[in-house]
CSV table of C-alpha atoms in Angstrom, one decimal:
chain,number,residue,atom,x,y,z
A,1,MET,CA,28.9,-52.5,48.5
A,2,ARG,CA,30.4,-51.6,45.2
A,3,VAL,CA,33.0,-54.1,43.8
A,4,VAL,CA,32.7,-57.9,44.0
A,5,GLY,CA,35.2,-60.5,42.9
A,6,VAL,CA,33.6,-63.3,40.8
A,7,ILE,CA,35.2,-66.7,40.3
A,8,ASP,CA,33.8,-68.1,37.0
A,9,ILE,CA,34.9,-71.6,36.1
A,10,GLY,CA,33.7,-72.9,32.8
A,11,LYS,CA,34.4,-76.2,31.1
A,12,THR,CA,36.9,-74.6,28.7
A,13,ASN,CA,38.2,-71.6,30.6
A,14,ALA,CA,38.3,-70.2,34.1
A,15,LYS,CA,38.4,-66.6,35.0
A,16,VAL,CA,38.3,-64.1,37.9
A,17,ALA,CA,36.4,-60.9,37.3
A,18,ALA,CA,36.0,-57.6,39.2
A,19,VAL,CA,32.4,-56.5,38.8
A,20,ASP,CA,31.3,-53.0,39.6
A,21,LEU,CA,27.8,-53.3,41.1
A,22,ASP,CA,26.9,-49.7,40.5
A,23,ARG,CA,27.7,-49.9,36.8
A,24,PHE,CA,26.8,-53.6,36.7
A,25,GLU,CA,29.6,-54.5,34.4
A,26,GLU,CA,33.0,-56.2,34.5
A,27,ILE,CA,35.9,-53.8,35.0
A,28,ALA,CA,38.8,-56.2,35.0
A,29,VAL,CA,39.3,-59.9,34.1
A,30,ARG,CA,42.0,-62.5,34.3
A,31,LYS,CA,41.6,-65.8,32.5
A,32,THR,CA,43.3,-69.2,32.1
A,33,ALA,CA,42.5,-72.5,30.3
A,34,ASN,CA,40.7,-75.1,32.3
A,35,ALA,CA,42.9,-78.1,31.6
A,36,VAL,CA,42.1,-81.7,32.3
A,37,ARG,CA,44.9,-84.0,33.6
A,38,ALA,CA,45.2,-87.5,32.1
A,39,SER,CA,47.3,-88.9,34.9
A,40,GLY,CA,46.0,-90.8,37.9
A,41,PRO,CA,43.0,-93.2,38.0
A,42,TYR,CA,41.0,-91.2,35.4
A,43,PRO,CA,41.0,-87.8,33.6
A,44,HIS,CA,40.3,-85.1,36.2
A,45,PHE,CA,40.2,-81.4,36.6
A,46,ASP,CA,43.5,-79.8,37.8
A,47,VAL,CA,42.0,-78.2,40.9
A,48,GLU,CA,45.4,-77.3,42.4
A,49,ARG,CA,46.4,-75.4,39.3
A,50,LEU,CA,43.1,-73.6,39.3
A,51,TRP,CA,43.5,-72.8,43.0
A,52,ALA,CA,46.9,-71.2,42.4
A,53,PHE,CA,45.4,-69.2,39.5
A,54,LEU,CA,42.4,-68.1,41.6
A,55,LEU,CA,44.5,-66.8,44.5
A,56,GLU,CA,46.9,-65.0,42.3
A,57,SER,CA,44.1,-63.4,40.3
A,58,LEU,CA,42.1,-62.4,43.4
A,59,ALA,CA,45.2,-60.7,44.8
A,60,ALA,CA,46.0,-58.9,41.6
A,61,LEU,CA,42.5,-57.6,41.0
A,62,ASN,CA,41.9,-56.8,44.6
A,63,ALA,CA,45.0,-54.6,44.6
A,64,GLU,CA,43.3,-52.5,41.9
A,65,HIS,CA,39.7,-52.6,42.9
A,66,ALA,CA,39.3,-53.7,46.6
A,67,PHE,CA,36.8,-56.5,46.7
A,68,GLU,CA,33.9,-56.2,49.2
A,69,ALA,CA,32.5,-59.7,48.5
A,70,ILE,CA,33.3,-62.8,46.5
A,71,SER,CA,30.8,-64.8,44.4
A,72,ILE,CA,31.3,-68.1,42.5
A,73,THR,CA,29.8,-69.7,39.4
A,74,THR,CA,30.9,-73.0,37.8
A,75,HIS,CA,29.9,-75.5,35.2
A,76,GLY,CA,27.6,-78.3,36.3
A,77,ALA,CA,27.9,-82.1,36.0
A,78,THR,CA,30.6,-82.1,38.6
A,79,ALA,CA,30.8,-83.3,42.2
A,80,VAL,CA,33.7,-83.3,44.6
A,81,VAL,CA,34.2,-86.0,47.3
A,82,LEU,CA,36.2,-85.1,50.4
A,83,ASP,CA,37.6,-87.2,53.2
A,84,ALA,CA,37.3,-86.4,56.9
A,85,SER,CA,40.3,-84.0,56.8
A,86,GLY,CA,38.7,-82.0,53.9
A,87,ASP,CA,41.1,-83.3,51.2
A,88,LEU,CA,40.1,-85.0,48.0
A,89,ALA,CA,39.1,-88.6,48.5
A,90,LEU,CA,39.2,-89.1,44.8
A,91,PRO,CA,40.2,-86.7,41.9
A,92,VAL,CA,37.5,-84.4,40.5
A,93,LEU,CA,36.2,-86.4,37.5
A,94,ASP,CA,36.1,-84.8,34.1
A,95,TYR,CA,32.5,-85.4,33.1
A,96,GLU,CA,33.5,-86.1,29.5
A,97,TYR,CA,35.4,-89.2,30.6
A,98,ALA,CA,33.5,-92.4,29.4
A,99,GLY,CA,34.4,-94.5,32.5
A,100,PRO,CA,30.9,-94.3,34.0
A,101,ASP,CA,29.5,-95.8,30.8
A,102,THR,CA,31.1,-99.1,31.8
A,103,LEU,CA,28.4,-99.4,34.5
A,104,ALA,CA,25.6,-97.9,32.4
A,105,ALA,CA,23.3,-100.9,32.4
A,106,GLU,CA,23.7,-101.3,36.2
A,107,TYR,CA,23.2,-97.6,36.8
A,108,ASP,CA,20.1,-97.4,34.6
A,109,VAL,CA,18.5,-99.9,37.0
A,110,ALA,CA,19.5,-97.8,40.1
A,111,ARG,CA,18.7,-94.3,38.9
A,112,PRO,CA,15.3,-92.7,39.5
A,113,PRO,CA,12.8,-92.2,36.6
A,114,PHE,CA,12.8,-88.9,34.6
A,115,SER,CA,9.4,-88.2,36.1
A,116,GLU,CA,11.0,-87.9,39.6
A,117,THR,CA,14.1,-85.9,38.8
A,118,GLY,CA,13.6,-84.2,35.5
A,119,SER,CA,17.2,-85.4,34.7
A,120,ALA,CA,17.6,-86.9,31.2
A,121,ARG,CA,19.9,-90.0,31.0
A,122,LEU,CA,23.1,-88.7,29.6
A,123,PRO,CA,26.4,-90.4,28.6
A,124,MET,CA,29.8,-90.3,30.3
A,125,GLY,CA,29.7,-88.5,33.6
A,126,LEU,CA,27.1,-85.9,32.6
A,127,ASN,CA,24.7,-87.3,35.3
A,128,VAL,CA,26.5,-86.6,38.6
A,129,GLY,CA,24.7,-89.6,40.0
A,130,ALA,CA,26.4,-91.8,37.4
A,131,GLN,CA,29.8,-90.4,38.4
A,132,LEU,CA,29.3,-91.1,42.1
A,133,TYR,CA,27.9,-94.6,41.4
A,134,TRP,CA,30.9,-95.4,39.2
A,135,GLN,CA,33.4,-94.1,41.7
A,136,GLN,CA,31.7,-96.0,44.6
A,137,LYS,CA,31.8,-99.3,42.6
A,138,THR,CA,35.2,-98.9,41.0
A,139,PHE,CA,37.1,-97.4,43.9
A,140,PRO,CA,35.4,-98.9,47.0
A,141,ALA,CA,38.3,-98.3,49.4
A,142,GLU,CA,38.7,-94.7,48.4
A,143,PHE,CA,35.0,-94.0,48.4
A,144,ALA,CA,34.7,-95.6,51.8
A,145,ARG,CA,36.7,-92.6,53.1
A,146,VAL,CA,34.3,-90.1,51.7
A,147,ALA,CA,33.0,-87.8,54.5
A,148,SER,CA,31.5,-85.0,52.3
A,149,ILE,CA,30.0,-84.6,48.9
A,150,LEU,CA,29.9,-81.1,47.4
A,151,THR,CA,28.6,-79.6,44.2
A,152,TYR,CA,31.4,-78.0,42.2
A,153,ALA,CA,30.9,-74.3,42.9
A,154,GLN,CA,30.5,-75.1,46.6
A,155,TYR,CA,33.9,-76.9,46.6
A,156,TRP,CA,35.5,-73.6,45.8
A,157,THR,CA,33.3,-71.9,48.5
A,158,TYR,CA,34.7,-74.5,50.9
A,159,ARG,CA,38.3,-73.8,49.8
A,160,LEU,CA,37.7,-70.1,50.4
A,161,THR,CA,35.8,-70.3,53.7
A,162,GLY,CA,36.2,-73.7,55.2
A,163,VAL,CA,32.4,-74.1,55.2
A,164,LEU,CA,30.9,-77.2,53.7
A,165,CYS,CA,27.7,-76.7,51.7
A,166,ASN,CA,25.7,-77.6,48.6
A,167,GLU,CA,23.3,-75.5,46.5
A,168,LEU,CA,20.0,-75.9,44.6
A,169,THR,CA,20.9,-74.8,41.1
A,170,SER,CA,23.9,-77.2,41.0
A,171,LEU,CA,21.9,-80.1,42.6
A,172,GLY,CA,19.1,-79.5,40.1
A,173,CYS,CA,21.3,-79.6,37.0
A,174,HIS,CA,20.7,-83.1,35.4
A,175,THR,CA,22.3,-84.8,38.3
A,176,ASP,CA,19.7,-87.5,39.1
A,177,LEU,CA,20.3,-86.4,42.7
A,178,TRP,CA,17.4,-83.9,43.2
A,179,ASN,CA,13.6,-84.0,43.0
A,180,PRO,CA,12.7,-80.5,41.8
A,181,ILE,CA,9.0,-80.8,42.4
A,182,ALA,CA,9.4,-82.0,46.0
A,183,GLY,CA,12.4,-79.8,46.6
A,184,THR,CA,14.5,-82.6,48.2
A,185,PHE,CA,17.1,-85.2,47.4
A,186,SER,CA,16.0,-88.0,45.0
A,187,SER,CA,15.4,-91.6,45.9
A,188,LEU,CA,18.8,-92.5,44.4
A,189,VAL,CA,20.6,-90.6,47.2
A,190,GLU,CA,18.7,-92.4,49.8
A,191,ARG,CA,19.1,-95.9,48.3
A,192,GLN,CA,22.8,-95.5,47.8
A,193,GLY,CA,23.4,-94.3,51.3
A,194,TRP,CA,24.8,-91.0,50.2
A,195,ARG,CA,22.4,-88.8,52.1
A,196,PRO,CA,24.5,-88.4,55.2
A,197,LEU,CA,27.5,-87.4,53.0
A,198,PHE,CA,25.9,-84.4,51.4
A,199,ALA,CA,26.7,-81.1,53.1
A,200,PRO,CA,23.8,-78.8,54.1
A,201,VAL,CA,21.9,-77.2,51.1
A,202,LEU,CA,22.0,-73.4,51.0
A,203,LYS,CA,20.5,-70.9,48.6
A,204,ALA,CA,22.8,-69.4,46.0
A,205,SER,CA,22.4,-66.0,47.5
A,206,ASP,CA,23.2,-67.1,51.1
A,207,VAL,CA,26.5,-66.0,52.6
A,208,ALA,CA,28.4,-69.2,53.2
A,209,GLY,CA,31.0,-67.6,55.4
A,210,ALA,CA,33.9,-65.2,55.5
A,211,LEU,CA,37.1,-65.5,53.6
A,212,ARG,CA,39.6,-67.5,55.6
A,213,ALA,CA,42.0,-65.3,57.6
A,214,GLU,CA,45.1,-66.8,56.0
A,215,LEU,CA,43.7,-66.2,52.5
A,216,CYS,CA,43.0,-62.6,53.4
A,217,ALA,CA,46.6,-62.2,54.4
A,218,ALA,CA,47.8,-63.9,51.2
A,219,THR,CA,45.6,-61.9,48.8
A,220,GLY,CA,45.2,-58.6,50.6
A,221,ILE,CA,41.5,-58.9,50.6
A,222,ALA,CA,39.9,-57.3,53.7
A,223,ALA,CA,39.3,-59.5,56.8
A,224,GLY,CA,35.7,-60.6,57.1
A,225,THR,CA,34.9,-60.3,53.4
A,226,PRO,CA,31.8,-62.4,52.8
A,227,VAL,CA,31.8,-65.3,50.3
A,228,TYR,CA,28.5,-66.1,48.8
A,229,CYS,CA,27.3,-69.7,48.3
A,230,GLY,CA,27.6,-69.7,44.5
A,231,ILE,CA,25.5,-70.7,41.5
A,232,HIS,CA,25.5,-73.1,38.5
A,233,ASP,CA,26.6,-71.1,35.4
A,234,SER,CA,23.5,-71.4,33.2
A,235,ASN,CA,21.4,-70.3,36.1
A,236,ALA,CA,23.8,-67.4,36.6
A,237,SER,CA,23.0,-66.3,33.1
A,238,LEU,CA,19.3,-66.6,33.8
A,239,LEU,CA,19.3,-64.7,37.1
A,240,PRO,CA,19.5,-61.0,35.9
A,241,HIS,CA,16.6,-61.6,33.6
A,242,LEU,CA,14.6,-63.5,36.2
A,243,LEU,CA,14.9,-60.5,38.5
A,244,THR,CA,14.1,-57.8,35.8
A,245,ARG,CA,12.0,-59.3,33.0
A,246,ALA,CA,8.3,-60.3,32.9
A,247,SER,CA,7.4,-63.9,32.2
A,248,PRO,CA,7.2,-65.5,29.7
A,249,PHE,CA,10.7,-65.4,28.2
A,250,SER,CA,13.7,-67.6,27.5
A,251,VAL,CA,17.4,-67.3,28.1
A,252,VAL,CA,19.9,-69.0,25.9
A,253,SER,CA,23.2,-69.3,27.8
A,254,THR,CA,26.0,-69.9,25.3
A,255,GLY,CA,29.5,-71.3,26.1
A,256,THR,CA,30.9,-74.9,25.7
A,257,TRP,CA,27.2,-75.8,26.3
A,258,VAL,CA,24.3,-73.9,24.9
A,259,VAL,CA,21.6,-74.1,27.5
A,260,MET,CA,18.0,-72.9,27.0
A,261,LEU,CA,15.9,-72.1,30.0
A,262,ALA,CA,12.2,-71.2,29.5
A,263,VAL,CA,10.5,-69.1,32.1
A,264,GLY,CA,6.7,-69.3,31.9
A,265,ALA,CA,6.9,-72.0,29.3
A,266,GLU,CA,3.8,-73.7,27.7
A,267,PRO,CA,3.1,-76.9,29.7
A,268,LYS,CA,4.7,-79.6,27.6
A,269,ALA,CA,5.8,-83.2,28.2
A,270,LEU,CA,9.6,-83.2,28.0
A,271,ASP,CA,11.5,-85.8,26.0
A,272,GLU,CA,14.4,-87.1,28.1
A,273,HIS,CA,15.9,-88.8,25.0
A,274,ARG,CA,16.4,-85.4,23.3
A,275,ASP,CA,18.3,-83.7,26.2
A,276,THR,CA,15.4,-81.8,27.7
A,277,LEU,CA,15.3,-81.6,31.4
A,278,ILE,CA,14.2,-79.6,34.5
A,279,ASN,CA,16.7,-77.2,36.0
A,280,VAL,CA,16.2,-75.4,39.3
A,281,ASN,CA,16.6,-71.7,39.2
A,282,ALA,CA,18.2,-69.5,41.9
A,283,LEU,CA,14.8,-68.9,43.5
A,284,GLY,CA,14.3,-72.6,43.8
A,285,ASP,CA,11.7,-73.0,41.1
A,286,PRO,CA,11.7,-75.7,38.4
A,287,VAL,CA,12.5,-74.4,34.9
A,288,PRO,CA,12.1,-76.5,31.6
A,289,SER,CA,15.4,-76.6,29.9
A,290,ALA,CA,17.3,-78.1,27.0
A,291,ARG,CA,20.9,-78.2,25.9
A,292,PHE,CA,23.5,-79.1,23.3
A,293,MET,CA,27.2,-78.7,23.0
A,294,GLY,CA,27.1,-75.6,20.7
A,295,GLY,CA,30.3,-74.0,21.8
A,296,ARG,CA,32.2,-77.2,21.5
A,297,ALA,CA,30.7,-77.7,18.0
A,298,PHE,CA,31.8,-74.1,17.0
A,299,GLN,CA,35.3,-74.8,18.3
A,300,LEU,CA,35.6,-78.1,16.5
A,301,LEU,CA,34.2,-76.8,13.2
A,302,LEU,CA,35.8,-73.3,13.1
A,303,GLY,CA,38.7,-73.3,15.6
A,304,GLU,CA,40.4,-70.1,16.6
A,305,ARG,CA,40.6,-68.6,13.2
A,306,ALA,CA,36.9,-68.1,12.5
A,307,VAL,CA,36.0,-65.5,9.9
A,308,PRO,CA,32.7,-63.8,10.8
A,309,ALA,CA,30.2,-63.6,7.9
A,310,SER,CA,29.0,-60.3,6.7
A,311,SER,CA,25.2,-59.8,6.1
A,312,ASP,CA,25.7,-60.2,2.4
A,313,VAL,CA,27.6,-63.4,2.8
A,314,ALA,CA,25.1,-64.8,5.3
A,315,GLU,CA,22.2,-64.0,2.9
A,316,ALA,CA,24.0,-65.6,0.0
A,317,VAL,CA,24.6,-68.8,2.0
A,318,ALA,CA,20.9,-68.8,3.0
A,319,LYS,CA,19.8,-68.4,-0.6
A,320,ALA,CA,22.2,-71.1,-1.8
A,321,GLY,CA,20.9,-73.5,0.9
A,322,HIS,CA,24.2,-74.8,2.2
A,323,MET,CA,23.5,-76.7,5.4
A,324,LEU,CA,25.1,-78.6,8.2
A,325,LEU,CA,22.7,-81.1,9.6
A,326,PRO,CA,22.9,-82.4,13.1
A,327,SER,CA,24.8,-83.4,15.2
A,328,ILE,CA,28.3,-82.6,16.3
A,329,PRO,CA,29.4,-83.7,18.8
A,330,GLU,CA,27.2,-86.7,19.1
A,331,GLY,CA,25.6,-88.1,22.2
A,332,SER,CA,23.7,-85.2,23.5
A,333,GLY,CA,21.3,-82.4,22.3
A,334,PRO,CA,18.0,-82.8,20.4
A,335,PHE,CA,19.5,-85.3,17.9
A,336,PRO,CA,21.8,-87.4,20.0
A,337,ALA,CA,22.1,-90.3,17.6
A,338,SER,CA,22.6,-88.3,14.4
A,339,LYS,CA,26.0,-87.9,12.7
A,340,ALA,CA,26.7,-84.5,11.3
A,341,VAL,CA,26.5,-84.2,7.5
A,342,TRP,CA,27.2,-81.3,5.1
A,343,THR,CA,24.8,-80.9,2.2
A,344,ALA,CA,27.6,-79.3,0.2
A,345,ASP,CA,31.3,-80.0,0.1
A,346,ASP,CA,32.4,-77.9,3.0
A,347,GLN,CA,36.0,-77.8,1.8
A,348,THR,CA,34.9,-75.6,-1.1
A,349,LEU,CA,33.3,-73.0,1.1
A,350,ALA,CA,35.1,-69.8,1.8
A,351,PRO,CA,35.9,-69.2,5.5
A,352,ALA,CA,33.1,-66.6,6.0
A,353,GLU,CA,30.7,-68.9,4.2
A,354,ARG,CA,31.6,-71.8,6.5
A,355,PHE,CA,31.1,-69.5,9.5
A,356,ALA,CA,27.6,-68.7,8.2
A,357,VAL,CA,26.6,-72.3,7.7
A,358,VAL,CA,27.9,-73.3,11.2
A,359,SER,CA,26.2,-70.3,12.8
A,360,PHE,CA,22.9,-71.2,11.1
A,361,HIS,CA,23.2,-74.8,12.3
A,362,LEU,CA,23.7,-73.6,15.9
A,363,ALA,CA,20.8,-71.2,15.6
A,364,LEU,CA,18.5,-73.9,14.3
A,365,MET,CA,19.6,-76.4,17.0
A,366,THR,CA,18.8,-73.7,19.5
A,367,ALA,CA,15.3,-73.1,18.0
A,368,THR,CA,14.6,-76.8,18.0
A,369,CYS,CA,15.5,-77.0,21.7
A,370,LEU,CA,13.2,-74.0,22.5
A,371,ASP,CA,10.4,-75.7,20.7
A,372,LEU,CA,10.9,-78.9,22.7
A,373,ILE,CA,10.5,-77.1,26.0
A,374,GLY,CA,7.5,-75.0,25.1
A,375,ALA,CA,9.4,-71.7,25.2
A,376,ARG,CA,7.2,-68.6,24.8
A,377,GLY,CA,7.9,-64.8,24.5
A,378,GLU,CA,11.2,-63.0,24.0
A,379,VAL,CA,14.5,-64.9,23.6
A,380,VAL,CA,17.6,-63.4,25.3
A,381,VAL,CA,21.0,-64.7,24.2
A,382,GLU,CA,23.9,-64.6,26.7
A,383,GLY,CA,27.5,-65.4,26.2
A,384,PRO,CA,29.8,-65.6,23.1
A,385,PHE,CA,27.0,-66.1,20.6
A,386,ALA,CA,25.5,-62.8,21.6
A,387,VAL,CA,27.9,-61.1,19.1
A,388,ASN,CA,27.3,-63.6,16.3
A,389,LYS,CA,24.9,-61.7,14.0
A,390,ALA,CA,24.4,-64.7,11.6
A,391,TYR,CA,23.4,-66.8,14.6
A,392,LEU,CA,21.1,-64.2,16.1
A,393,ARG,CA,19.3,-63.3,12.8
A,394,MET,CA,18.7,-67.0,12.0
A,395,LEU,CA,17.4,-67.6,15.5
A,396,ALA,CA,14.9,-64.8,15.0
A,397,ALA,CA,13.9,-66.2,11.7
A,398,ALA,CA,13.4,-69.7,13.1
A,399,THR,CA,11.5,-68.8,16.2
A,400,GLY,CA,9.4,-66.0,14.8
A,401,ARG,CA,9.8,-64.2,18.2
A,402,PRO,CA,11.8,-61.2,19.3
A,403,VAL,CA,15.5,-62.0,20.0
A,404,PHE,CA,17.6,-59.8,22.2
A,405,ALA,CA,21.4,-59.9,22.9
A,406,ASP,CA,24.0,-57.7,24.7
A,407,PRO,CA,26.9,-57.3,22.3
A,408,HIS,CA,28.8,-55.3,24.8
A,409,ASN,CA,28.8,-58.0,27.5
A,410,VAL,CA,29.3,-61.6,26.5
A,411,THR,CA,30.0,-62.9,30.0
A,412,GLY,CA,26.6,-63.3,31.4
A,413,THR,CA,27.7,-65.9,33.9
A,414,SER,CA,29.9,-63.5,35.9
A,415,LEU,CA,27.3,-60.7,36.1
A,416,GLY,CA,24.7,-63.3,37.0
A,417,ALA,CA,26.9,-64.5,39.9
A,418,ALA,CA,27.3,-60.9,41.0
A,419,CYS,CA,23.5,-60.6,41.2
A,420,LEU,CA,23.7,-62.9,44.3
A,421,ILE,CA,25.2,-60.0,46.3
A,422,LYS,CA,22.5,-58.4,48.4
A,423,GLY,CA,21.7,-54.9,47.2
A,424,SER,CA,23.3,-55.2,43.8
A,425,ARG,CA,21.8,-53.0,41.1
A,426,VAL,CA,20.7,-55.5,38.5
A,427,ARG,CA,20.5,-54.3,35.0
A,428,THR,CA,20.5,-55.9,31.5
A,429,GLY,CA,21.9,-54.1,28.5
A,430,VAL,CA,20.2,-56.3,25.9
A,431,GLU,CA,19.4,-54.9,22.4
A,432,PRO,CA,16.9,-56.3,19.9
A,433,VAL,CA,18.2,-58.1,16.9
A,434,ALA,CA,17.3,-56.4,13.6
A,435,SER,CA,13.6,-56.6,13.2
A,436,GLU,CA,13.7,-57.1,9.4
A,437,ILE,CA,14.7,-60.7,8.7
A,438,PRO,CA,15.3,-61.7,5.1
A,439,GLU,CA,12.7,-64.1,3.6
A,440,SER,CA,15.7,-66.3,2.6
A,441,PHE,CA,16.4,-66.9,6.3
A,442,VAL,CA,12.8,-67.9,7.0
A,443,SER,CA,12.9,-70.3,4.0
A,444,TYR,CA,16.2,-71.7,5.0
A,445,ALA,CA,15.0,-72.3,8.6
A,446,LYS,CA,12.0,-74.3,7.3
A,447,ALA,CA,14.1,-76.3,4.9
A,448,TRP,CA,16.7,-77.1,7.6
A,449,ARG,CA,14.1,-78.3,10.0
A,450,LYS,CA,12.6,-80.7,7.4
A,451,ALA,CA,16.0,-81.9,6.4
A,452,ALA,CA,17.2,-82.4,10.0
A,453,LEU,CA,14.1,-84.5,10.8
A,454,GLN,CA,14.6,-86.6,7.7
A,455,HIS,CA,18.3,-87.1,8.5
A,456,ALA,CA,17.4,-88.0,12.2
A,457,GLY,CA,14.9,-90.5,11.0
A,458,LYS,CA,17.5,-92.2,8.8
A,459,GLU,CA,19.9,-92.3,11.8
A,460,LYS,CA,17.2,-93.9,14.0
A,461,GLN,CA,16.9,-91.4,16.9
A,462,PRO,CA,15.8,-92.9,20.2
């Protein structure tokens, strides 16, 4: 098998990629924005628009590269409820909608303890259990028609194959639905009566089924093409390194969310109030993890016209001590109750200087998260931040450990999903960040940590 089509749906963008398994790289990509619709009972993902984009893109890319398999990866914190005919019983909730918070006190009584699930209590719909609980209580008639509950990647697997299934990495992603130590559904699922509704659980690398005949005809993809079960996006970024790198190490998966996963971590009590949690990797093993909305912060602070900082500018900013203290956006990450504050008037900073301050902030938030989960060994950065030199150098200064990134491939999720294909030649093209880190970066990292903790104390962190 040589070429695989990968469906990669992130919170901000969705894409379809053709991945050459011999070269282990993307050879063609089509993208679209992942819009949220405000109509209907609540904000929800426009799955029909995405479906049209996926079919069009699969057809166009297959015409050029002839797919021999299809794999899927999506963001987490999303479940899909289907009726007996296989249609949506309710729209697919946007997890950033605050509706579930209206039942927060009630749900807090119902949900399992952190010690059982490794799921931190998160706001809005970031715990899938909170989504389902809110939908069941708020829309009882519609929820009574639910015949199947699917994790998000496996919803698209179902659309492609007609096979209903769930998968471990998505169930084990701060959902409150999974007990990662016991390897089974949590007590919440049993108590709420949801267990019969969950489709069978497969491994990410299992073949769910063949592409439906009518879709083969519509896209030109060969009849019988296998569709793999699919994987949660952060675990997709982890998988190539899990298969090729010796423990201990950490992977920092960057996108809308920056997710840290520590393989071979130092045993450490996780703090659920600082957005640390247990993920489940593609092999079914628990992995200490932490997260914050780094990509969203970058977008909010710099927008589309970011001006990267040269080494000289970054060093000048470090020496000047200009800082952005956490946290933006609020409500998640290691400082969930803190409001962001600049130590200097950010309006007087040149665009490249502002870029450096924001990049340093994101690197130090990352380093804080890595400390919280007991990360050891090398640090590998995947995704868009892998080309941000100011971020990478500050991360190396703050952790004091080797940092690696692949500047030629910033789409680790798509390649990770391709790793699910049996017989794929897994490789990683990571390169070390410059070994010589200026002393000004080390001093800046120490000063930022101290200032961030003082700021957090004033903001009364939980």
